[in-house]
XYZ file of C-alpha atoms in Angstrom:
371
model
C 69.513 137.882 104.589
C 68.263 141.444 105.092
C 71.811 142.750 104.629
C 72.190 140.792 101.392
C 68.924 142.183 100.029
C 70.014 145.705 100.928
C 73.393 145.267 99.251
C 71.759 143.796 96.151
C 69.307 146.701 95.993
C 72.117 149.239 96.340
C 74.104 147.535 93.594
C 71.058 147.289 91.315
C 70.325 151.006 91.599
C 73.919 152.187 91.187
C 73.804 155.510 89.418
C 76.692 154.623 87.104
C 74.590 151.748 85.726
C 71.439 153.735 85.013
C 72.483 157.347 84.495
C 75.099 159.349 82.592
C 78.195 160.607 84.389
C 77.605 163.469 86.864
C 73.868 162.711 87.096
C 72.421 161.286 90.332
C 69.039 159.997 91.439
C 68.725 163.149 93.528
C 68.659 165.146 90.290
C 65.533 163.229 89.247
C 63.490 163.879 92.377
C 60.288 165.891 92.014
C 60.983 169.545 92.758
C 60.403 173.060 91.486
C 57.251 171.997 89.669
C 59.071 169.307 87.680
C 57.823 165.714 87.924
C 59.959 162.707 87.005
C 59.200 159.048 86.421
C 59.739 156.865 89.496
C 60.269 153.098 89.632
C 57.613 152.782 92.357
C 54.987 153.973 89.887
C 55.345 150.707 87.962
C 53.511 148.819 90.724
C 50.217 150.152 89.381
C 50.699 148.098 86.202
C 49.878 144.891 88.124
C 46.287 145.846 89.058
C 45.797 147.456 85.635
C 46.934 144.195 83.972
C 44.376 142.287 86.055
C 41.679 144.797 85.065
C 42.614 144.342 81.408
C 42.281 140.572 81.796
C 38.843 141.035 83.337
C 37.760 143.448 80.626
C 39.105 141.073 77.977
C 37.112 138.158 79.394
C 33.955 140.287 79.412
C 34.628 141.605 75.911
C 35.272 138.160 74.426
C 32.242 136.607 76.111
C 29.750 139.351 75.257
C 30.853 141.716 72.490
C 33.256 139.554 70.442
C 30.839 136.620 70.558
C 28.087 138.712 68.961
C 30.484 140.092 66.344
C 31.557 136.551 65.486
C 27.942 135.467 65.091
C 27.151 138.518 62.942
C 30.058 137.692 60.618
C 29.110 134.036 60.456
C 32.186 132.748 62.257
C 31.535 129.194 63.447
C 33.626 126.364 64.805
C 34.059 123.296 62.656
C 32.193 120.265 63.953
C 34.781 117.673 64.906
C 34.328 113.982 65.621
C 35.744 113.149 69.008
C 37.807 110.074 69.757
C 36.285 107.361 71.893
C 37.583 106.876 75.390
C 40.722 104.727 75.392
C 42.638 104.943 78.712
C 45.869 103.491 77.310
C 46.129 105.876 74.337
C 44.847 108.828 76.358
C 47.442 108.245 79.071
C 50.215 108.048 76.463
C 48.900 111.197 74.769
C 48.820 113.200 78.015
C 52.055 111.965 79.613
C 54.422 110.851 76.834
C 53.859 112.339 73.403
C 51.093 113.717 71.221
C 52.932 112.494 68.137
C 54.297 109.009 68.854
C 57.073 107.571 66.701
C 56.394 104.633 64.405
C 58.011 102.288 66.905
C 55.771 103.554 69.707
C 52.710 103.298 67.455
C 53.606 99.671 66.839
C 53.841 99.006 70.576
C 50.563 100.782 71.328
C 48.733 98.902 68.579
C 49.627 95.634 70.293
C 48.442 96.911 73.693
C 45.024 97.998 72.436
C 44.682 95.274 69.761
C 44.282 97.780 66.934
C 46.118 98.142 63.657
C 48.906 100.711 63.465
C 46.789 102.734 61.053
C 43.934 102.888 63.556
C 46.301 104.096 66.300
C 47.758 106.795 64.027
C 44.243 107.897 63.116
C 43.249 108.071 66.802
C 46.208 110.347 67.588
C 45.497 112.550 64.575
C 41.905 112.982 65.694
C 42.998 113.589 69.275
C 45.413 116.345 68.219
C 42.714 118.022 66.140
C 40.372 117.773 69.113
C 42.766 119.877 71.219
C 43.308 122.576 68.621
C 41.508 125.872 69.333
C 38.376 126.592 67.350
C 37.953 129.458 64.911
C 35.677 131.367 67.290
C 38.343 131.402 70.016
C 40.915 132.633 67.493
C 38.480 135.309 66.308
C 37.822 136.561 69.838
C 41.523 136.761 70.655
C 42.325 138.626 67.427
C 39.445 141.084 67.886
C 40.570 141.873 71.455
C 44.129 142.576 70.363
C 42.894 144.647 67.431
C 40.782 146.750 69.803
C 43.728 147.369 72.109
C 46.290 148.153 69.401
C 43.858 150.480 67.636
C 43.071 152.410 70.826
C 46.736 152.434 71.904
C 47.858 153.766 68.521
C 45.265 156.550 68.581
C 46.215 157.374 72.175
C 49.875 157.465 71.201
C 49.185 159.853 68.339
C 47.212 162.143 70.639
C 50.069 162.076 73.149
C 52.763 162.807 70.548
C 51.363 164.826 67.656
C 52.130 168.186 69.289
C 55.556 167.252 70.713
C 58.745 168.568 69.117
C 60.527 165.185 69.353
C 57.822 163.603 67.201
C 59.147 165.619 64.267
C 62.787 166.152 65.253
C 64.481 163.130 66.862
C 67.332 165.218 68.248
C 64.778 166.744 70.612
C 64.430 163.308 72.229
C 67.692 163.974 74.083
C 67.273 167.695 74.757
C 68.018 168.129 78.466
C 68.220 164.360 79.085
C 67.751 162.890 81.640
C 66.183 165.895 83.348
C 62.977 165.737 81.324
C 59.733 166.313 83.186
C 57.067 163.620 82.968
C 53.788 164.467 81.226
C 50.410 162.981 82.155
C 49.927 161.648 78.629
C 53.294 159.867 78.804
C 52.427 158.361 82.182
C 49.160 156.792 81.041
C 50.548 155.712 77.682
C 53.373 153.847 79.413
C 51.253 152.331 82.179
C 48.672 151.061 79.698
C 51.232 149.475 77.355
C 53.224 147.839 80.161
C 50.006 146.520 81.713
C 48.853 145.089 78.388
C 52.073 143.155 77.778
C 51.951 142.022 81.387
C 48.420 140.709 80.815
C 49.668 138.774 77.758
C 52.213 137.020 79.972
C 49.521 136.264 82.574
C 47.250 134.737 79.907
C 49.980 132.819 78.058
C 48.669 129.503 79.432
C 45.224 129.935 77.845
C 46.062 131.945 74.727
C 46.431 130.204 71.372
C 49.956 128.860 70.931
C 51.323 129.449 67.443
C 54.458 128.230 65.735
C 56.344 131.330 66.881
C 55.239 130.946 70.503
C 58.824 131.052 71.830
C 59.640 134.161 69.817
C 56.435 135.824 71.016
C 57.284 134.953 74.612
C 60.775 136.449 74.230
C 59.245 139.501 72.557
C 56.811 140.115 75.424
C 59.551 139.824 78.043
C 61.971 141.998 76.055
C 59.242 144.611 75.626
C 58.401 144.618 79.333
C 62.059 144.922 80.333
C 62.656 147.597 77.699
C 59.662 149.692 78.774
C 60.387 149.280 82.488
C 64.053 150.170 82.073
C 63.271 153.148 79.860
C 60.763 154.335 82.472
C 63.223 154.126 85.353
C 66.095 155.697 83.364
C 63.804 158.400 81.917
C 64.149 157.225 78.307
C 60.470 158.079 78.031
C 60.454 160.216 74.913
C 62.085 157.570 72.750
C 59.999 154.900 74.508
C 56.727 156.486 73.386
C 57.982 156.658 69.789
C 58.976 152.980 69.861
C 55.552 151.956 71.185
C 53.760 153.973 68.507
C 55.841 152.445 65.704
C 55.178 148.906 66.950
C 51.421 149.338 67.402
C 50.938 150.570 63.818
C 51.568 147.213 62.111
C 49.776 145.170 64.789
C 46.478 146.888 63.924
C 46.582 145.471 60.398
C 47.841 142.082 61.587
C 44.926 141.505 63.945
C 42.281 142.972 61.617
C 43.570 140.686 58.853
C 43.117 137.695 61.150
C 39.561 138.799 61.936
C 38.539 138.806 58.271
C 40.472 135.601 57.639
C 38.452 133.780 60.295
C 35.270 135.335 58.837
C 36.335 133.989 55.412
C 36.295 137.405 53.758
C 39.132 136.361 51.490
C 39.471 139.496 49.327
C 39.294 141.813 52.322
C 41.788 139.658 54.194
C 44.241 139.675 51.282
C 43.926 143.445 50.896
C 44.619 144.011 54.588
C 47.522 141.566 54.438
C 49.121 143.649 51.683
C 48.700 146.790 53.805
C 50.103 144.960 56.831
C 53.153 143.829 54.849
C 53.875 147.384 53.704
C 53.346 148.914 57.154
C 55.398 146.192 58.879
C 58.351 146.517 56.511
C 58.335 150.320 56.713
C 57.878 150.651 60.481
C 59.820 147.611 61.771
C 62.633 147.329 59.198
C 63.084 150.964 58.124
C 61.831 153.469 60.710
C 62.748 151.344 63.732
C 66.398 150.567 62.860
C 67.359 153.557 60.711
C 65.544 156.282 62.649
C 64.833 155.136 66.188
C 67.846 152.890 66.868
C 70.032 155.476 65.124
C 68.493 158.038 67.461
C 69.372 155.984 70.561
C 72.804 154.890 69.258
C 74.237 158.124 67.827
C 72.548 161.224 69.234
C 73.100 160.497 72.972
C 76.881 160.441 72.447
C 76.715 164.088 71.420
C 75.787 164.941 75.028
C 77.380 162.337 77.336
C 79.809 159.439 77.489
C 78.341 155.942 77.002
C 77.384 154.069 80.168
C 75.824 150.700 81.010
C 72.259 151.904 80.568
C 73.099 153.189 77.097
C 74.469 149.808 76.011
C 71.712 147.819 77.741
C 68.901 149.839 76.162
C 70.371 149.531 72.679
C 70.972 145.792 73.188
C 67.264 145.311 73.908
C 66.375 147.284 70.789
C 68.685 145.069 68.735
C 66.972 141.983 70.191
C 63.620 143.337 69.021
C 65.122 144.018 65.592
C 66.261 140.386 65.332
C 62.703 139.265 66.119
C 61.385 141.673 63.480
C 63.685 140.120 60.896
C 62.451 136.655 61.881
C 58.810 137.702 61.463
C 59.650 139.480 58.205
C 60.882 136.139 56.845
C 57.511 134.580 57.719
C 55.695 137.472 56.051
C 57.771 137.130 52.885
C 56.932 133.417 52.832
C 53.240 134.288 53.104
C 53.545 136.881 50.329
C 55.005 134.229 48.027
C 52.128 131.891 48.821
C 49.621 134.703 48.193
C 51.153 135.484 44.803
C 51.074 131.827 43.767
C 47.596 131.184 45.139
C 48.795 128.972 47.989
C 47.796 131.259 50.869
C 45.954 129.400 53.629
C 45.500 131.554 56.704
C 48.206 132.524 59.150
C 51.645 131.053 58.442
C 52.246 130.966 62.208
C 49.111 128.960 62.978
C 49.100 125.303 63.880
C 46.776 124.065 61.157
C 44.341 121.199 61.650
C 45.555 117.922 60.182
C 43.714 116.675 57.138
C 42.030 113.301 57.058
C 42.057 111.327 53.847
C 38.965 109.946 52.168
C 40.373 106.473 52.663
C 40.527 107.054 56.422
C 36.927 108.304 56.428
C 35.820 105.135 54.637
C 37.850 103.097 57.115
C 36.005 104.819 59.937
C 32.562 104.180 58.498
C 33.201 100.523 57.744
C 34.751 99.779 61.126
C 32.503 101.875 63.332
C 33.782 102.731 66.778
C 36.304 99.888 66.801
C 38.940 102.231 65.424
C 38.676 104.450 68.464
C 36.444 107.206 67.063
C 33.033 108.385 68.089
C 30.854 111.363 67.355
C 31.138 113.639 70.335
C 28.310 115.964 69.253
């Protein structure tokens, strides 16, 4: 077993996979006052991710809660379903949205009408949906991080030559010394995306949950690979470009939950512009062009070159997917049909007829006021 692990490690770190021809790991060892990124430094992202989770919990419980109260953000009072072991067991173990055939079978088991069973499940699904306050807290935390990360990125890059001339990204690659600002920028971003994966079980699940999950993993792999292969200059530019649009996205959500409609719509317009420019113009035509074309002026393509660009293309595909959602939201905004976040799982409406049915039949239809 130990031999197998050793062989796997040696294969994984083969220089021909990670580095250009005629470059070895020995060339990237700290010496002569030059410091290089090392894979072992990534271990620190685990405790930092845990610290971020702790700080997030404290922030959401104390600071975000007070901000929500100041802005008048409140959860909607929901009527809770009455306890029904048969329906609850089906809801938890089989399906939250039973087919018509299953509804028919359940109605016979509990001696209710099919309409009453459907109403019970609709109420039960609404009962599980996250409240507005939870959404507000999550959005405000992400806004705080993206805003600070973007400012930190600007401070780390504004005086660097490769911020203005992308050809400088590859000057002397891969023998580019690591800067303190680059180290902390990378560690913070990797730790943040790691914390998002740790909290995926409790975070609000939206319609694009799978795409978000793929995005977080692709980002972590991309940042970790770029760190180990010393693609750090282009990595910092990619992080900066991505954080720019996220600031407007999360701030727009904040004002949406606070019901500041005009402010929310204004921010959404800014977000749309920034997203389209950064994710669909700067990212593919400047940054991917920089990683696809300029390196070949200095060395022959190798596995790391193809792998890094493949990850960037995966992110671009996700950007196109989200752009389609944004365009759909823009259309709804223009035609006055905008209702919150297109990605959100909206609460199901209850008809007036169902409300009357509830009042006339009391708790026999499986509903009770849980407040």
